[in-house]
Amino acid sequence: MDRAVPAPAPNTAADGRTVRRTLTSPGAMQDLGRGLARLLRPGDLVMLSGELGAGKTTLTRGLGEGLGVRGAVTSPTFVIARVHPPLGGGPPLVHVDAYRLGGGLDEMEDLDLDVSLPESVIVVEWGEGKVEELSADRLEITIERSTGDQAPADGREHDETRTVTLRGLGARWSAPGALASLAPADG
């Protein structure tokens, strides 16, 4: 189940908006991914960051379900990138794990992400400092585990609780309300 927290004031920078959610289960993380999929279109770049086990692939699994792509969305850690073709008329999902790639866009050129971007939704785990040059318009998502006093008050395991921050950059995401449908219901 998803537990709403007060939303921070929207990012006032001209290039983006920010939404923060607190999620308390892997199912809620997948639900967020499905909801996000309704906002995505071909050409969108989504960068995911968070520690190992934070829920990046779980969120991407929800995205894949929401986009209606073929194949199970699993971590592409050892294959680096996996393409999931659409089952219907939507865009393909290109799921990249840049964890093992050392640096910058130069090392990622072999993946041809710049060629795939116009017709696909590209999700890059561990992409910080590596893929920003692909597009000024991107969605950066940070997933943090709750610790210590951030644990839920209702006694549930705090290991399941995640704070997800979605930040849109560039003209694509700067319109007022671009991420509004993902904000907490009471925020």
mmCIF file of N, CA and C in Angstrom, residues 76-167:
data_model
loop_
_atom_site.group_PDB
_atom_site.id
_atom_site.type_symbol
_atom_site.label_atom_id
_atom_site.label_comp_id
_atom_site.label_asym_id
_atom_site.label_seq_id
_atom_site.Cartn_x
_atom_site.Cartn_y
_atom_site.Cartn_z
ATOM 1 N N PRO A 76 18.903 -6.009 -16.182
ATOM 2 C CA PRO A 76 19.808 -6.300 -17.302
ATOM 3 C C PRO A 76 21.282 -6.227 -16.901
ATOM 4 N N THR A 77 21.588 -6.481 -15.643
ATOM 5 C CA THR A 77 22.941 -6.301 -15.115
ATOM 6 C C THR A 77 24.008 -6.973 -15.979
ATOM 7 N N PHE A 78 23.793 -8.204 -16.386
ATOM 8 C CA PHE A 78 24.851 -8.922 -17.095
ATOM 9 C C PHE A 78 24.773 -8.790 -18.609
ATOM 10 N N VAL A 79 23.638 -8.314 -19.122
ATOM 11 C CA VAL A 79 23.539 -8.088 -20.561
ATOM 12 C C VAL A 79 23.649 -6.607 -20.890
ATOM 13 N N ILE A 80 23.707 -5.756 -19.907
ATOM 14 C CA ILE A 80 23.815 -4.299 -19.974
ATOM 15 C C ILE A 80 22.528 -3.643 -20.483
ATOM 16 N N ALA A 81 21.964 -4.129 -21.592
ATOM 17 C CA ALA A 81 20.737 -3.526 -22.115
ATOM 18 C C ALA A 81 19.814 -4.600 -22.673
ATOM 19 N N ARG A 82 18.537 -4.379 -22.486
ATOM 20 C CA ARG A 82 17.521 -5.309 -22.980
ATOM 21 C C ARG A 82 16.422 -4.478 -23.647
ATOM 22 N N VAL A 83 16.010 -4.885 -24.840
ATOM 23 C CA VAL A 83 14.932 -4.201 -25.562
ATOM 24 C C VAL A 83 13.674 -5.040 -25.442
ATOM 25 N N HIS A 84 12.592 -4.389 -25.005
ATOM 26 C CA HIS A 84 11.283 -5.038 -24.886
ATOM 27 C C HIS A 84 10.365 -4.420 -25.936
ATOM 28 N N PRO A 85 10.084 -5.153 -27.021
ATOM 29 C CA PRO A 85 9.208 -4.612 -28.073
ATOM 30 C C PRO A 85 7.776 -4.471 -27.563
ATOM 31 N N PRO A 86 7.018 -3.546 -28.146
ATOM 32 C CA PRO A 86 5.626 -3.371 -27.713
ATOM 33 C C PRO A 86 4.755 -4.521 -28.190
ATOM 34 N N LEU A 87 3.739 -4.845 -27.404
ATOM 35 C CA LEU A 87 2.756 -5.838 -27.828
ATOM 36 C C LEU A 87 1.681 -5.186 -28.688
ATOM 37 N N GLY A 88 1.495 -3.893 -28.506
ATOM 38 C CA GLY A 88 0.497 -3.147 -29.271
ATOM 39 C C GLY A 88 1.156 -1.999 -30.005
ATOM 40 N N GLY A 89 0.510 -0.846 -29.960
ATOM 41 C CA GLY A 89 0.997 0.307 -30.708
ATOM 42 C C GLY A 89 1.915 1.229 -29.941
ATOM 43 N N GLY A 90 2.288 0.880 -28.714
ATOM 44 C CA GLY A 90 3.132 1.754 -27.904
ATOM 45 C C GLY A 90 4.594 1.656 -28.277
ATOM 46 N N PRO A 91 5.420 2.421 -27.567
ATOM 47 C CA PRO A 91 6.854 2.405 -27.855
ATOM 48 C C PRO A 91 7.553 1.209 -27.221
ATOM 49 N N PRO A 92 8.681 0.801 -27.802
ATOM 50 C CA PRO A 92 9.511 -0.206 -27.151
ATOM 51 C C PRO A 92 10.101 0.371 -25.865
ATOM 52 N N LEU A 93 10.452 -0.505 -24.940
ATOM 53 C CA LEU A 93 11.150 -0.130 -23.720
ATOM 54 C C LEU A 93 12.574 -0.641 -23.835
ATOM 55 N N VAL A 94 13.548 0.258 -23.731
ATOM 56 C CA VAL A 94 14.948 -0.128 -23.695
ATOM 57 C C VAL A 94 15.390 0.047 -22.248
ATOM 58 N N HIS A 95 15.766 -1.059 -21.610
ATOM 59 C CA HIS A 95 16.131 -1.074 -20.186
ATOM 60 C C HIS A 95 17.630 -1.313 -20.092
ATOM 61 N N VAL A 96 18.346 -0.331 -19.555
ATOM 62 C CA VAL A 96 19.806 -0.356 -19.499
ATOM 63 C C VAL A 96 20.265 -0.365 -18.049
ATOM 64 N N ASP A 97 21.279 -1.168 -17.759
ATOM 65 C CA ASP A 97 21.930 -1.143 -16.457
ATOM 66 C C ASP A 97 23.364 -0.699 -16.691
ATOM 67 N N ALA A 98 23.666 0.545 -16.315
ATOM 68 C CA ALA A 98 24.985 1.116 -16.573
ATOM 69 C C ALA A 98 25.955 0.909 -15.411
ATOM 70 N N TYR A 99 25.584 0.091 -14.445
ATOM 71 C CA TYR A 99 26.397 -0.108 -13.246
ATOM 72 C C TYR A 99 27.825 -0.526 -13.579
ATOM 73 N N ARG A 100 27.994 -1.433 -14.506
ATOM 74 C CA ARG A 100 29.313 -1.967 -14.827
ATOM 75 C C ARG A 100 30.069 -1.130 -15.858
ATOM 76 N N LEU A 101 29.431 -0.096 -16.357
ATOM 77 C CA LEU A 101 30.089 0.757 -17.340
ATOM 78 C C LEU A 101 30.809 1.880 -16.612
ATOM 79 N N GLY A 102 32.060 2.089 -16.983
ATOM 80 C CA GLY A 102 32.900 3.021 -16.253
ATOM 81 C C GLY A 102 32.536 4.478 -16.364
ATOM 82 N N GLY A 103 32.527 5.026 -17.537
ATOM 83 C CA GLY A 103 32.320 6.460 -17.573
ATOM 84 C C GLY A 103 31.762 6.989 -18.865
ATOM 85 N N GLY A 104 30.935 7.972 -18.707
ATOM 86 C CA GLY A 104 30.461 8.812 -19.779
ATOM 87 C C GLY A 104 29.769 8.130 -20.925
ATOM 88 N N LEU A 105 29.256 8.988 -21.777
ATOM 89 C CA LEU A 105 28.503 8.547 -22.948
ATOM 90 C C LEU A 105 29.391 7.795 -23.934
ATOM 91 N N ASP A 106 30.702 8.125 -23.966
ATOM 92 C CA ASP A 106 31.612 7.454 -24.898
ATOM 93 C C ASP A 106 31.559 5.940 -24.730
ATOM 94 N N GLU A 107 31.573 5.478 -23.474
ATOM 95 C CA GLU A 107 31.569 4.048 -23.215
ATOM 96 C C GLU A 107 30.225 3.408 -23.548
ATOM 97 N N MET A 108 29.176 4.210 -23.602
ATOM 98 C CA MET A 108 27.839 3.683 -23.878
ATOM 99 C C MET A 108 27.479 3.747 -25.361
ATOM 100 N N GLU A 109 28.367 4.306 -26.186
ATOM 101 C CA GLU A 109 28.062 4.461 -27.611
ATOM 102 C C GLU A 109 27.720 3.147 -28.292
ATOM 103 N N ASP A 110 28.342 2.062 -27.885
ATOM 104 C CA ASP A 110 28.076 0.767 -28.506
ATOM 105 C C ASP A 110 26.626 0.326 -28.321
ATOM 106 N N LEU A 111 25.948 0.892 -27.334
ATOM 107 C CA LEU A 111 24.548 0.531 -27.101
ATOM 108 C C LEU A 111 23.608 1.236 -28.067
ATOM 109 N N ASP A 112 24.103 2.240 -28.797
ATOM 110 C CA ASP A 112 23.295 2.995 -29.769
ATOM 111 C C ASP A 112 22.030 3.590 -29.154
ATOM 112 N N LEU A 113 22.128 4.062 -27.924
ATOM 113 C CA LEU A 113 20.959 4.645 -27.276
ATOM 114 C C LEU A 113 20.477 5.890 -27.999
ATOM 115 N N ASP A 114 21.408 6.644 -28.586
ATOM 116 C CA ASP A 114 21.015 7.851 -29.307
ATOM 117 C C ASP A 114 20.177 7.509 -30.540
ATOM 118 N N VAL A 115 20.390 6.332 -31.103
ATOM 119 C CA VAL A 115 19.608 5.884 -32.253
ATOM 120 C C VAL A 115 18.237 5.382 -31.801
ATOM 121 N N SER A 116 18.194 4.699 -30.667
ATOM 122 C CA SER A 116 16.947 4.132 -30.154
ATOM 123 C C SER A 116 16.030 5.169 -29.523
ATOM 124 N N LEU A 117 16.589 6.261 -29.005
ATOM 125 C CA LEU A 117 15.819 7.217 -28.222
ATOM 126 C C LEU A 117 14.587 7.783 -28.925
ATOM 127 N N PRO A 118 14.654 8.211 -30.177
ATOM 128 C CA PRO A 118 13.468 8.846 -30.777
ATOM 129 C C PRO A 118 12.218 7.966 -30.819
ATOM 130 N N GLU A 119 12.377 6.657 -30.938
ATOM 131 C CA GLU A 119 11.189 5.802 -31.050
ATOM 132 C C GLU A 119 10.919 4.959 -29.811
ATOM 133 N N SER A 120 11.761 5.066 -28.791
ATOM 134 C CA SER A 120 11.653 4.218 -27.608
ATOM 135 C C SER A 120 11.532 5.038 -26.331
ATOM 136 N N VAL A 121 11.129 4.364 -25.264
ATOM 137 C CA VAL A 121 11.289 4.880 -23.915
ATOM 138 C C VAL A 121 12.542 4.192 -23.395
ATOM 139 N N ILE A 122 13.524 4.989 -22.981
ATOM 140 C CA ILE A 122 14.779 4.421 -22.493
ATOM 141 C C ILE A 122 14.880 4.653 -20.994
ATOM 142 N N VAL A 123 15.069 3.561 -20.247
ATOM 143 C CA VAL A 123 15.239 3.611 -18.802
ATOM 144 C C VAL A 123 16.659 3.149 -18.503
ATOM 145 N N VAL A 124 17.421 4.007 -17.809
ATOM 146 C CA VAL A 124 18.811 3.691 -17.492
ATOM 147 C C VAL A 124 18.987 3.663 -15.981
ATOM 148 N N GLU A 125 19.308 2.489 -15.453
ATOM 149 C CA GLU A 125 19.676 2.362 -14.048
ATOM 150 C C GLU A 125 21.152 2.709 -13.928
ATOM 151 N N TRP A 126 21.519 3.415 -12.873
ATOM 152 C CA TRP A 126 22.910 3.794 -12.615
ATOM 153 C C TRP A 126 23.464 4.687 -13.723
ATOM 154 N N GLY A 127 22.652 5.552 -14.283
ATOM 155 C CA GLY A 127 23.076 6.363 -15.423
ATOM 156 C C GLY A 127 23.699 7.706 -15.091
ATOM 157 N N GLU A 128 23.738 8.081 -13.805
ATOM 158 C CA GLU A 128 24.279 9.386 -13.439
ATOM 159 C C GLU A 128 25.692 9.562 -13.971
ATOM 160 N N GLY A 129 25.930 10.699 -14.616
ATOM 161 C CA GLY A 129 27.253 10.992 -15.153
ATOM 162 C C GLY A 129 27.583 10.223 -16.414
ATOM 163 N N LYS A 130 26.615 9.486 -16.946
ATOM 164 C CA LYS A 130 26.886 8.645 -18.115
ATOM 165 C C LYS A 130 25.975 8.926 -19.299
ATOM 166 N N VAL A 131 24.733 9.320 -19.065
ATOM 167 C CA VAL A 131 23.790 9.442 -20.186
ATOM 168 C C VAL A 131 23.079 10.786 -20.260
ATOM 169 N N GLU A 132 23.412 11.719 -19.399
ATOM 170 C CA GLU A 132 22.738 13.008 -19.408
ATOM 171 C C GLU A 132 22.819 13.705 -20.761
ATOM 172 N N GLU A 133 23.912 13.473 -21.482
ATOM 173 C CA GLU A 133 24.108 14.115 -22.783
ATOM 174 C C GLU A 133 23.142 13.599 -23.846
ATOM 175 N N LEU A 134 22.472 12.494 -23.597
ATOM 176 C CA LEU A 134 21.517 11.972 -24.571
ATOM 177 C C LEU A 134 20.347 12.923 -24.792
ATOM 178 N N SER A 135 19.907 13.576 -23.718
ATOM 179 C CA SER A 135 18.731 14.433 -23.845
ATOM 180 C C SER A 135 18.668 15.445 -22.708
ATOM 181 N N ALA A 136 18.406 16.706 -23.062
ATOM 182 C CA ALA A 136 18.179 17.727 -22.037
ATOM 183 C C ALA A 136 16.848 17.473 -21.345
ATOM 184 N N ASP A 137 15.937 16.832 -22.052
ATOM 185 C CA ASP A 137 14.628 16.459 -21.500
ATOM 186 C C ASP A 137 14.739 15.056 -20.944
ATOM 187 N N ARG A 138 14.635 14.943 -19.636
ATOM 188 C CA ARG A 138 14.713 13.622 -19.024
ATOM 189 C C ARG A 138 14.013 13.648 -17.678
ATOM 190 N N LEU A 139 13.698 12.460 -17.217
ATOM 191 C CA LEU A 139 13.092 12.287 -15.912
ATOM 192 C C LEU A 139 14.111 11.570 -15.039
ATOM 193 N N GLU A 140 14.509 12.211 -13.943
ATOM 194 C CA GLU A 140 15.454 11.605 -13.014
ATOM 195 C C GLU A 140 14.672 11.117 -11.800
ATOM 196 N N ILE A 141 14.828 9.837 -11.492
ATOM 197 C CA ILE A 141 14.099 9.232 -10.374
ATOM 198 C C ILE A 141 15.120 8.676 -9.390
ATOM 199 N N THR A 142 15.003 9.114 -8.143
ATOM 200 C CA THR A 142 15.876 8.643 -7.077
ATOM 201 C C THR A 142 15.042 7.845 -6.084
ATOM 202 N N ILE A 143 15.513 6.649 -5.746
ATOM 203 C CA ILE A 143 14.816 5.781 -4.803
ATOM 204 C C ILE A 143 15.701 5.616 -3.576
ATOM 205 N N GLU A 144 15.158 5.971 -2.408
ATOM 206 C CA GLU A 144 15.905 5.875 -1.161
ATOM 207 C C GLU A 144 15.168 4.975 -0.186
ATOM 208 N N ARG A 145 15.920 4.144 0.498
ATOM 209 C CA ARG A 145 15.353 3.304 1.549
ATOM 210 C C ARG A 145 15.192 4.119 2.808
ATOM 211 N N SER A 146 14.139 3.850 3.550
ATOM 212 C CA SER A 146 13.942 4.511 4.842
ATOM 213 C C SER A 146 14.875 3.892 5.870
ATOM 214 N N THR A 147 15.347 4.733 6.771
ATOM 215 C CA THR A 147 16.219 4.253 7.842
ATOM 216 C C THR A 147 15.820 4.914 9.152
ATOM 217 N N GLY A 148 16.154 4.254 10.227
ATOM 218 C CA GLY A 148 15.979 4.821 11.564
ATOM 219 C C GLY A 148 14.611 5.395 11.824
ATOM 220 N N ASP A 149 14.560 6.713 12.111
ATOM 221 C CA ASP A 149 13.301 7.346 12.499
ATOM 222 C C ASP A 149 12.349 7.547 11.325
ATOM 223 N N GLN A 150 12.735 7.153 10.129
ATOM 224 C CA GLN A 150 11.842 7.236 8.979
ATOM 225 C C GLN A 150 10.967 6.001 8.852
ATOM 226 N N ALA A 151 11.145 5.035 9.722
ATOM 227 C CA ALA A 151 10.379 3.793 9.659
ATOM 228 C C ALA A 151 8.898 4.086 9.876
ATOM 229 N N PRO A 152 7.999 3.316 9.244
ATOM 230 C CA PRO A 152 6.574 3.524 9.406
ATOM 231 C C PRO A 152 6.140 3.417 10.864
ATOM 232 N N ALA A 153 5.210 4.257 11.268
ATOM 233 C CA ALA A 153 4.728 4.271 12.653
ATOM 234 C C ALA A 153 3.810 3.097 12.956
ATOM 235 N N ASP A 154 3.306 2.416 11.935
ATOM 236 C CA ASP A 154 2.328 1.339 12.166
ATOM 237 C C ASP A 154 2.967 -0.024 12.418
ATOM 238 N N GLY A 155 4.299 -0.061 12.594
ATOM 239 C CA GLY A 155 4.963 -1.311 12.955
ATOM 240 C C GLY A 155 5.405 -2.159 11.781
ATOM 241 N N ARG A 156 5.106 -1.748 10.546
ATOM 242 C CA ARG A 156 5.556 -2.529 9.395
ATOM 243 C C ARG A 156 7.066 -2.465 9.287
ATOM 244 N N GLU A 157 7.621 -3.416 8.586
ATOM 245 C CA GLU A 157 9.061 -3.430 8.362
ATOM 246 C C GLU A 157 9.457 -2.194 7.561
ATOM 247 N N HIS A 158 10.414 -1.445 8.044
ATOM 248 C CA HIS A 158 10.828 -0.260 7.300
ATOM 249 C C HIS A 158 11.700 -0.618 6.108
ATOM 250 N N ASP A 159 12.154 -1.857 6.030
ATOM 251 C CA ASP A 159 12.958 -2.280 4.895
ATOM 252 C C ASP A 159 12.181 -2.167 3.588
ATOM 253 N N GLU A 160 10.858 -2.236 3.644
ATOM 254 C CA GLU A 160 10.023 -2.133 2.449
ATOM 255 C C GLU A 160 9.749 -0.685 2.051
ATOM 256 N N THR A 161 9.924 0.253 2.968
ATOM 257 C CA THR A 161 9.565 1.643 2.719
ATOM 258 C C THR A 161 10.624 2.337 1.872
ATOM 259 N N ARG A 162 10.163 3.028 0.824
ATOM 260 C CA ARG A 162 11.042 3.755 -0.080
ATOM 261 C C ARG A 162 10.498 5.161 -0.286
ATOM 262 N N THR A 163 11.400 6.114 -0.370
ATOM 263 C CA THR A 163 11.029 7.462 -0.784
ATOM 264 C C THR A 163 11.489 7.612 -2.224
ATOM 265 N N VAL A 164 10.561 7.933 -3.092
ATOM 266 C CA VAL A 164 10.843 8.052 -4.520
ATOM 267 C C VAL A 164 10.684 9.521 -4.907
ATOM 268 N N THR A 165 11.742 10.088 -5.456
ATOM 269 C CA THR A 165 11.704 11.474 -5.915
ATOM 270 C C THR A 165 11.803 11.475 -7.432
ATOM 271 N N LEU A 166 10.809 12.057 -8.076
ATOM 272 C CA LEU A 166 10.768 12.159 -9.534
ATOM 273 C C LEU A 166 11.004 13.619 -9.893
ATOM 274 N N ARG A 167 11.997 13.871 -10.705
ATOM 275 C CA ARG A 167 12.339 15.236 -11.086
ATOM 276 C C ARG A 167 12.426 15.324 -12.599
#
